Tab-separated table of N, CA and C in Angstrom:
chain	number	residue	atom	x	y	z
A	1	SER	N	96.765	133.043	116.018
A	1	SER	CA	97.720	132.173	116.678
A	1	SER	C	98.235	131.128	115.694
A	2	VAL	N	99.375	130.574	116.007
A	2	VAL	CA	99.978	129.552	115.167
A	2	VAL	C	99.059	128.331	115.060
A	3	VAL	N	98.479	127.910	116.165
A	3	VAL	CA	97.589	126.745	116.161
A	3	VAL	C	96.368	127.004	115.280
A	4	ALA	N	95.772	128.167	115.398
A	4	ALA	CA	94.588	128.501	114.596
A	4	ALA	C	94.930	128.560	113.111
A	5	LEU	N	96.080	129.102	112.767
A	5	LEU	CA	96.480	129.169	111.358
A	5	LEU	C	96.718	127.772	110.793
A	6	ARG	N	97.335	126.903	111.578
A	6	ARG	CA	97.543	125.515	111.122
A	6	ARG	C	96.206	124.806	110.909
A	7	LEU	N	95.269	125.017	111.807
A	7	LEU	CA	93.935	124.424	111.670
A	7	LEU	C	93.234	124.957	110.426
A	8	LEU	N	93.315	126.247	110.204
A	8	LEU	CA	92.682	126.865	109.038
A	8	LEU	C	93.232	126.279	107.737
A	9	VAL	N	94.546	126.123	107.659
A	9	VAL	CA	95.163	125.527	106.473
A	9	VAL	C	94.661	124.101	106.268
A	10	ALA	N	94.621	123.314	107.338
A	10	ALA	CA	94.164	121.924	107.239
A	10	ALA	C	92.708	121.846	106.786
A	11	LEU	N	91.857	122.686	107.349
A	11	LEU	CA	90.435	122.674	106.974
A	11	LEU	C	90.238	123.120	105.529
A	12	ALA	N	90.972	124.138	105.106
A	12	ALA	CA	90.853	124.616	103.728
A	12	ALA	C	91.387	123.577	102.747
A	13	ASP	N	92.507	122.927	103.096
A	13	ASP	CA	93.070	121.884	102.219
A	13	ASP	C	92.104	120.725	102.014
A	14	ARG	N	91.279	120.446	103.023
A	14	ARG	CA	90.299	119.349	102.931
A	14	ARG	C	88.971	119.797	102.320
A	15	GLY	N	88.858	121.084	102.003
A	15	GLY	CA	87.633	121.601	101.416
A	15	GLY	C	86.507	121.790	102.411
A	16	ILE	N	86.824	121.757	103.699
A	16	ILE	CA	85.796	121.925	104.728
A	16	ILE	C	85.391	123.387	104.854
A	17	VAL	N	86.357	124.274	104.704
A	17	VAL	CA	86.092	125.720	104.701
A	17	VAL	C	86.831	126.316	103.513
A	18	PRO	N	86.341	127.417	102.968
A	18	PRO	CA	87.083	128.058	101.883
A	18	PRO	C	88.317	128.774	102.434
A	19	ALA	N	89.316	128.914	101.585
A	19	ALA	CA	90.498	129.689	101.982
A	19	ALA	C	90.071	131.140	102.189
A	20	PRO	N	90.534	131.781	103.242
A	20	PRO	CA	90.106	133.154	103.512
A	20	PRO	C	90.675	134.146	102.500
A	21	GLN	N	89.912	135.185	102.226
A	21	GLN	CA	90.358	136.261	101.340
A	21	GLN	C	91.199	137.294	102.087
A	22	VAL	N	91.016	137.372	103.382
A	22	VAL	CA	91.738	138.361	104.195
A	22	VAL	C	92.163	137.706	105.505
A	23	ILE	N	93.415	137.921	105.880
A	23	ILE	CA	93.914	137.496	107.188
A	23	ILE	C	94.637	138.679	107.811
A	24	TYR	N	94.264	138.992	109.044
A	24	TYR	CA	94.896	140.061	109.816
A	24	TYR	C	95.746	139.428	110.913
A	25	LEU	N	97.011	139.818	110.976
A	25	LEU	CA	97.911	139.287	111.993
A	25	LEU	C	98.228	140.358	113.036
A	26	ASP	N	98.074	139.997	114.267
A	26	ASP	CA	98.518	140.828	115.386
A	26	ASP	C	99.584	140.001	116.081
A	27	SER	N	100.772	140.043	115.532
A	27	SER	CA	101.835	139.113	115.896
A	27	SER	C	102.362	139.307	117.303
A	28	ALA	N	103.140	138.325	117.717
A	28	ALA	CA	103.671	138.265	119.072
A	28	ALA	C	104.877	139.181	119.289
A	29	HIS	N	105.384	139.795	118.259
A	29	HIS	CA	106.505	140.738	118.340
A	29	HIS	C	107.819	140.085	118.724
A	30	GLU	N	107.929	138.809	118.490
A	30	GLU	CA	109.179	138.092	118.742
A	30	GLU	C	109.777	137.712	117.393
A	31	GLU	N	111.056	138.008	117.227
A	31	GLU	CA	111.715	137.682	115.973
A	31	GLU	C	111.611	136.186	115.714
A	32	GLY	N	111.312	135.825	114.499
A	32	GLY	CA	111.145	134.429	114.128
A	32	GLY	C	109.708	133.968	114.279
A	33	GLU	N	109.051	134.337	115.365
A	33	GLU	CA	107.651	133.965	115.552
A	33	GLU	C	106.767	134.723	114.567
A	34	VAL	N	107.097	135.982	114.333
A	34	VAL	CA	106.368	136.773	113.339
A	34	VAL	C	106.522	136.104	111.970
A	35	LEU	N	107.727	135.689	111.638
A	35	LEU	CA	107.978	135.038	110.353
A	35	LEU	C	107.199	133.725	110.239
A	36	LEU	N	107.152	132.952	111.297
A	36	LEU	CA	106.369	131.714	111.301
A	36	LEU	C	104.892	132.002	111.057
A	37	GLU	N	104.340	132.998	111.738
A	37	GLU	CA	102.935	133.366	111.541
A	37	GLU	C	102.694	133.816	110.102
A	38	LEU	N	103.610	134.575	109.537
A	38	LEU	CA	103.479	135.019	108.145
A	38	LEU	C	103.452	133.831	107.186
A	39	GLN	N	104.336	132.873	107.394
A	39	GLN	CA	104.394	131.707	106.514
A	39	GLN	C	103.106	130.892	106.595
A	40	LEU	N	102.592	130.694	107.794
A	40	LEU	CA	101.347	129.941	107.951
A	40	LEU	C	100.163	130.701	107.356
A	41	ALA	N	100.092	131.992	107.590
A	41	ALA	CA	98.990	132.791	107.047
A	41	ALA	C	99.051	132.839	105.525
A	42	TRP	N	100.255	132.923	104.967
A	42	TRP	CA	100.407	132.962	103.511
A	42	TRP	C	99.923	131.659	102.890
A	43	ALA	N	100.185	130.545	103.560
A	43	ALA	CA	99.706	129.247	103.071
A	43	ALA	C	98.187	129.171	103.129
A	44	ALA	N	97.585	129.876	104.074
A	44	ALA	CA	96.134	129.817	104.265
A	44	ALA	C	95.370	130.771	103.364
A	45	VAL	N	95.901	131.944	103.088
A	45	VAL	CA	95.146	132.966	102.345
A	45	VAL	C	94.966	132.535	100.885
A	46	ALA	N	93.786	132.804	100.358
A	46	ALA	CA	93.446	132.425	98.984
A	46	ALA	C	94.250	133.238	97.971
A	47	PRO	N	94.451	132.705	96.774
A	47	PRO	CA	95.047	133.517	95.709
A	47	PRO	C	94.234	134.808	95.529
A	48	GLY	N	94.929	135.922	95.430
A	48	GLY	CA	94.271	137.225	95.343
A	48	GLY	C	93.894	137.792	96.700
A	49	GLY	N	94.126	137.010	97.760
A	49	GLY	CA	93.785	137.441	99.110
A	49	GLY	C	94.816	138.398	99.696
A	50	VAL	N	94.421	139.052	100.766
A	50	VAL	CA	95.258	140.069	101.416
A	50	VAL	C	95.666	139.592	102.803
A	51	LEU	N	96.933	139.777	103.086
A	51	LEU	CA	97.494	139.516	104.409
A	51	LEU	C	97.959	140.863	104.938
A	52	PHE	N	97.506	141.224	106.138
A	52	PHE	CA	97.964	142.495	106.699
A	52	PHE	C	98.041	142.403	108.208
A	53	GLY	N	98.724	143.373	108.787
A	53	GLY	CA	98.913	143.365	110.224
A	53	GLY	C	99.314	144.731	110.740
A	54	ASP	N	99.525	144.782	112.032
A	54	ASP	CA	99.840	146.073	112.647
A	54	ASP	C	101.262	146.087	113.183
A	55	ASP	N	101.573	147.150	113.861
A	55	ASP	CA	102.853	147.342	114.547
A	55	ASP	C	104.046	147.447	113.604
A	56	TRP	N	103.828	148.039	112.415
A	56	TRP	CA	104.957	148.301	111.523
A	56	TRP	C	105.981	149.180	112.239
A	57	ILE	N	105.467	150.125	113.002
A	57	ILE	CA	106.333	150.993	113.805
A	57	ILE	C	105.880	150.876	115.247
A	58	LEU	N	106.772	150.425	116.102
A	58	LEU	CA	106.482	150.314	117.528
A	58	LEU	C	107.273	151.377	118.280
A	59	PRO	N	106.697	151.913	119.343
A	59	PRO	CA	107.475	152.845	120.157
A	59	PRO	C	108.633	152.108	120.818
A	60	PRO	N	109.731	152.801	121.080
A	60	PRO	CA	110.866	152.136	121.738
A	60	PRO	C	110.453	151.558	123.086
A	61	SER	N	110.978	150.382	123.380
A	61	SER	CA	110.672	149.730	124.646
A	61	SER	C	111.847	149.911	125.593
A	62	THR	N	111.547	150.204	126.820
A	62	THR	CA	112.611	150.342	127.811
A	62	THR	C	113.149	148.984	128.210
A	63	GLU	N	112.388	147.912	127.933
A	63	GLU	CA	112.816	146.569	128.310
A	63	GLU	C	113.679	145.905	127.242
A	64	SER	N	113.598	146.393	125.989
A	64	SER	CA	114.350	145.741	124.926
A	64	SER	C	115.790	146.241	124.908
A	65	GLU	N	116.631	145.437	124.302
A	65	GLU	CA	118.025	145.823	124.195
A	65	GLU	C	118.168	146.981	123.230
A	66	GLU	N	119.126	147.831	123.495
A	66	GLU	CA	119.417	148.970	122.627
A	66	GLU	C	119.706	148.459	121.220
A	67	GLY	N	119.057	149.046	120.226
A	67	GLY	CA	119.321	148.699	118.839
A	67	GLY	C	118.670	147.414	118.369
A	68	SER	N	117.784	146.813	119.156
A	68	SER	CA	117.175	145.546	118.748
A	68	SER	C	116.208	145.736	117.589
A	69	GLY	N	115.646	146.927	117.442
A	69	GLY	CA	114.775	147.217	116.308
A	69	GLY	C	113.397	146.609	116.447
A	70	ASN	N	112.605	146.792	115.420
A	70	ASN	CA	111.229	146.321	115.393
A	70	ASN	C	111.189	144.942	114.748
A	71	MET	N	110.893	143.923	115.534
A	71	MET	CA	110.886	142.546	115.039
A	71	MET	C	109.787	142.312	114.010
A	72	VAL	N	108.636	142.951	114.190
A	72	VAL	CA	107.549	142.802	113.222
A	72	VAL	C	108.029	143.309	111.861
A	73	GLN	N	108.536	144.523	111.836
A	73	GLN	CA	108.996	145.101	110.574
A	73	GLN	C	110.106	144.262	109.948
A	74	ARG	N	111.042	143.818	110.750
A	74	ARG	CA	112.169	143.037	110.241
A	74	ARG	C	111.685	141.732	109.603
A	75	ASP	N	110.799	141.001	110.280
A	75	ASP	CA	110.310	139.731	109.729
A	75	ASP	C	109.385	139.940	108.534
A	76	VAL	N	108.567	140.986	108.540
A	76	VAL	CA	107.708	141.269	107.386
A	76	VAL	C	108.576	141.581	106.165
A	77	LEU	N	109.618	142.355	106.342
A	77	LEU	CA	110.529	142.657	105.229
A	77	LEU	C	111.220	141.390	104.725
A	78	ARG	N	111.658	140.535	105.622
A	78	ARG	CA	112.291	139.256	105.229
A	78	ARG	C	111.314	138.394	104.437
A	79	PHE	N	110.086	138.319	104.925
A	79	PHE	CA	109.075	137.519	104.250
A	79	PHE	C	108.790	138.077	102.850
A	80	ALA	N	108.609	139.372	102.752
A	80	ALA	CA	108.308	139.996	101.461
A	80	ALA	C	109.447	139.792	100.466
A	81	GLU	N	110.658	139.836	100.935
A	81	GLU	CA	111.801	139.590	100.051
A	81	GLU	C	111.802	138.139	99.553
A	82	ALA	N	111.561	137.206	100.453
A	82	ALA	CA	111.575	135.791	100.092
A	82	ALA	C	110.413	135.405	99.169
A	83	HIS	N	109.295	136.131	99.258
A	83	HIS	CA	108.089	135.787	98.489
A	83	HIS	C	107.756	136.828	97.427
A	84	GLU	N	108.726	137.632	97.048
A	84	GLU	CA	108.474	138.733	96.113
A	84	GLU	C	107.761	138.283	94.841
A	85	ALA	N	108.117	137.138	94.303
A	85	ALA	CA	107.508	136.659	93.056
A	85	ALA	C	106.031	136.320	93.227
A	86	GLU	N	105.583	136.095	94.459
A	86	GLU	CA	104.190	135.738	94.729
A	86	GLU	C	103.335	136.943	95.116
A	87	LEU	N	103.967	138.111	95.293
A	87	LEU	CA	103.252	139.298	95.754
A	87	LEU	C	102.696	140.104	94.586
A	88	ASP	N	101.496	140.610	94.763
A	88	ASP	CA	100.842	141.459	93.765
A	88	ASP	C	101.259	142.901	94.021
A	89	ASP	N	102.134	143.404	93.173
A	89	ASP	CA	102.656	144.758	93.355
A	89	ASP	C	101.688	145.839	92.892
A	90	THR	N	100.522	145.461	92.358
A	90	THR	CA	99.558	146.465	91.891
A	90	THR	C	98.673	147.004	93.009
A	91	LEU	N	98.741	146.423	94.198
A	91	LEU	CA	97.911	146.884	95.316
A	91	LEU	C	98.093	148.371	95.558
A	92	GLY	N	99.325	148.826	95.601
A	92	GLY	CA	99.597	150.243	95.839
A	92	GLY	C	99.092	151.135	94.718
A	93	GLN	N	99.258	150.676	93.475
A	93	GLN	CA	98.776	151.463	92.333
A	93	GLN	C	97.265	151.617	92.383
A	94	ASN	N	96.580	150.550	92.765
A	94	ASN	CA	95.121	150.603	92.844
A	94	ASN	C	94.642	151.493	93.980
A	95	ALA	N	95.411	151.584	95.047
A	95	ALA	CA	95.052	152.434	96.186
A	95	ALA	C	95.602	153.845	96.044
A	96	HIS	N	96.392	154.099	95.002
A	96	HIS	CA	97.079	155.381	94.842
A	96	HIS	C	96.170	156.608	94.922
A	97	PRO	N	94.978	156.582	94.318
A	97	PRO	CA	94.132	157.786	94.400
A	97	PRO	C	93.824	158.219	95.838
A	98	THR	N	93.814	157.275	96.762
A	98	THR	CA	93.543	157.642	98.154
A	98	THR	C	94.798	158.128	98.868
A	99	ARG	N	95.951	157.896	98.252
A	99	ARG	CA	97.251	158.333	98.787
A	99	ARG	C	97.460	157.900	100.236
A	100	THR	N	97.115	156.661	100.525
A	100	THR	CA	97.256	156.176	101.899
A	100	THR	C	98.315	155.096	102.061
A	101	LEU	N	98.795	154.510	100.966
A	101	LEU	CA	99.764	153.422	101.073
A	101	LEU	C	101.104	153.823	100.478
A	102	GLY	N	102.152	153.550	101.236
A	102	GLY	CA	103.505	153.709	100.732
A	102	GLY	C	104.073	152.335	100.416
A	103	ARG	N	104.967	152.264	99.453
A	103	ARG	CA	105.562	150.998	99.018
A	103	ARG	C	106.884	150.805	99.757
A	104	ALA	N	106.913	149.848	100.675
A	104	ALA	CA	108.124	149.578	101.442
A	104	ALA	C	109.133	148.777	100.619
A	105	ARG	N	108.625	147.927	99.759
A	105	ARG	CA	109.413	147.135	98.805
A	105	ARG	C	108.403	146.528	97.832
A	106	PRO	N	108.834	145.929	96.723
A	106	PRO	CA	107.858	145.379	95.785
A	106	PRO	C	106.862	144.439	96.467
A	107	GLY	N	105.589	144.764	96.333
A	107	GLY	CA	104.520	143.934	96.868
A	107	GLY	C	104.188	144.145	98.327
A	108	LEU	N	104.910	145.016	99.018
A	108	LEU	CA	104.677	145.284	100.439
A	108	LEU	C	104.372	146.767	100.610
A	109	PHE	N	103.228	147.039	101.218
A	109	PHE	CA	102.767	148.422	101.367
A	109	PHE	C	102.457	148.719	102.824
A	110	VAL	N	102.641	149.976	103.200
A	110	VAL	CA	102.406	150.412	104.575
A	110	VAL	C	101.481	151.622	104.543
A	111	SER	N	100.476	151.616	105.408
A	111	SER	CA	99.536	152.726	105.504
A	111	SER	C	100.195	153.905	106.195
A	112	TYR	N	100.067	155.080	105.590
A	112	TYR	CA	100.564	156.310	106.207
A	112	TYR	C	99.711	156.690	107.416
A	113	LEU	N	98.480	156.212	107.442
A	113	LEU	CA	97.540	156.611	108.487
A	113	LEU	C	97.614	155.727	109.722
A	114	SER	N	97.781	154.418	109.524
A	114	SER	CA	97.696	153.490	110.650
A	114	SER	C	98.990	152.717	110.919
A	115	PHE	N	99.947	152.815	110.017
A	115	PHE	CA	101.200	152.057	110.101
A	115	PHE	C	100.962	150.553	110.092
A	116	GLN	N	99.884	150.145	109.440
A	116	GLN	CA	99.643	148.737	109.189
A	116	GLN	C	100.329	148.381	107.872
A	117	TRP	N	100.759	147.141	107.749
A	117	TRP	CA	101.398	146.676	106.521
A	117	TRP	C	100.420	145.769	105.765
A	118	PHE	N	100.567	145.720	104.437
A	118	PHE	CA	99.648	144.992	103.552
A	118	PHE	C	100.428	144.263	102.461
A	119	MET	N	100.020	143.027	102.191
A	119	MET	CA	100.529	142.256	101.046
A	119	MET	C	99.357	141.522	100.431
A	120	ARG	N	99.318	141.486	99.104
A	120	ARG	CA	98.277	140.706	98.428
A	120	ARG	C	98.946	139.609	97.609
A	121	LYS	N	98.412	138.404	97.752
A	121	LYS	CA	98.920	137.262	96.980
A	121	LYS	C	98.448	137.405	95.534
A	122	ARG	N	99.338	137.189	94.611
A	122	ARG	CA	98.942	137.255	93.199
A	122	ARG	C	97.797	136.277	92.956
A	123	PRO	N	96.811	136.667	92.156
A	123	PRO	CA	95.646	135.802	91.936
A	123	PRO	C	95.981	134.511	91.170
A	124	ASP	N	97.102	134.492	90.454
A	124	ASP	CA	97.453	133.316	89.662
A	124	ASP	C	98.340	132.331	90.425
A	125	ILE	N	98.492	132.530	91.718
A	125	ILE	CA	99.348	131.642	92.542
A	125	ILE	C	98.503	130.486	93.061
């Protein structure tokens, strides 16, 4: 949640808890809210840490407007584009022998098996 991510950042900034190495997001699927969660989680995750989440591909909803698309995928792509210089593009190369990750764009990878998306913060950030 947004509140929990803000608390985590505050606690880590004060040295009360270490910055997490891994954060998993199960976002709200609302455009803009996904992007907000990504920004907060990125601020919280440690250098070299991994941020990942689900719902890269969602089944079509009968309640959504025609052509509205997948908000999770759209915001994750926007975030990855805006933070490309901070993303570790070697994640896919390191996972290549298992042949489970596809590269959606530099530094952003998607699992062929689970349709989860993955980004790793460069360790020197």
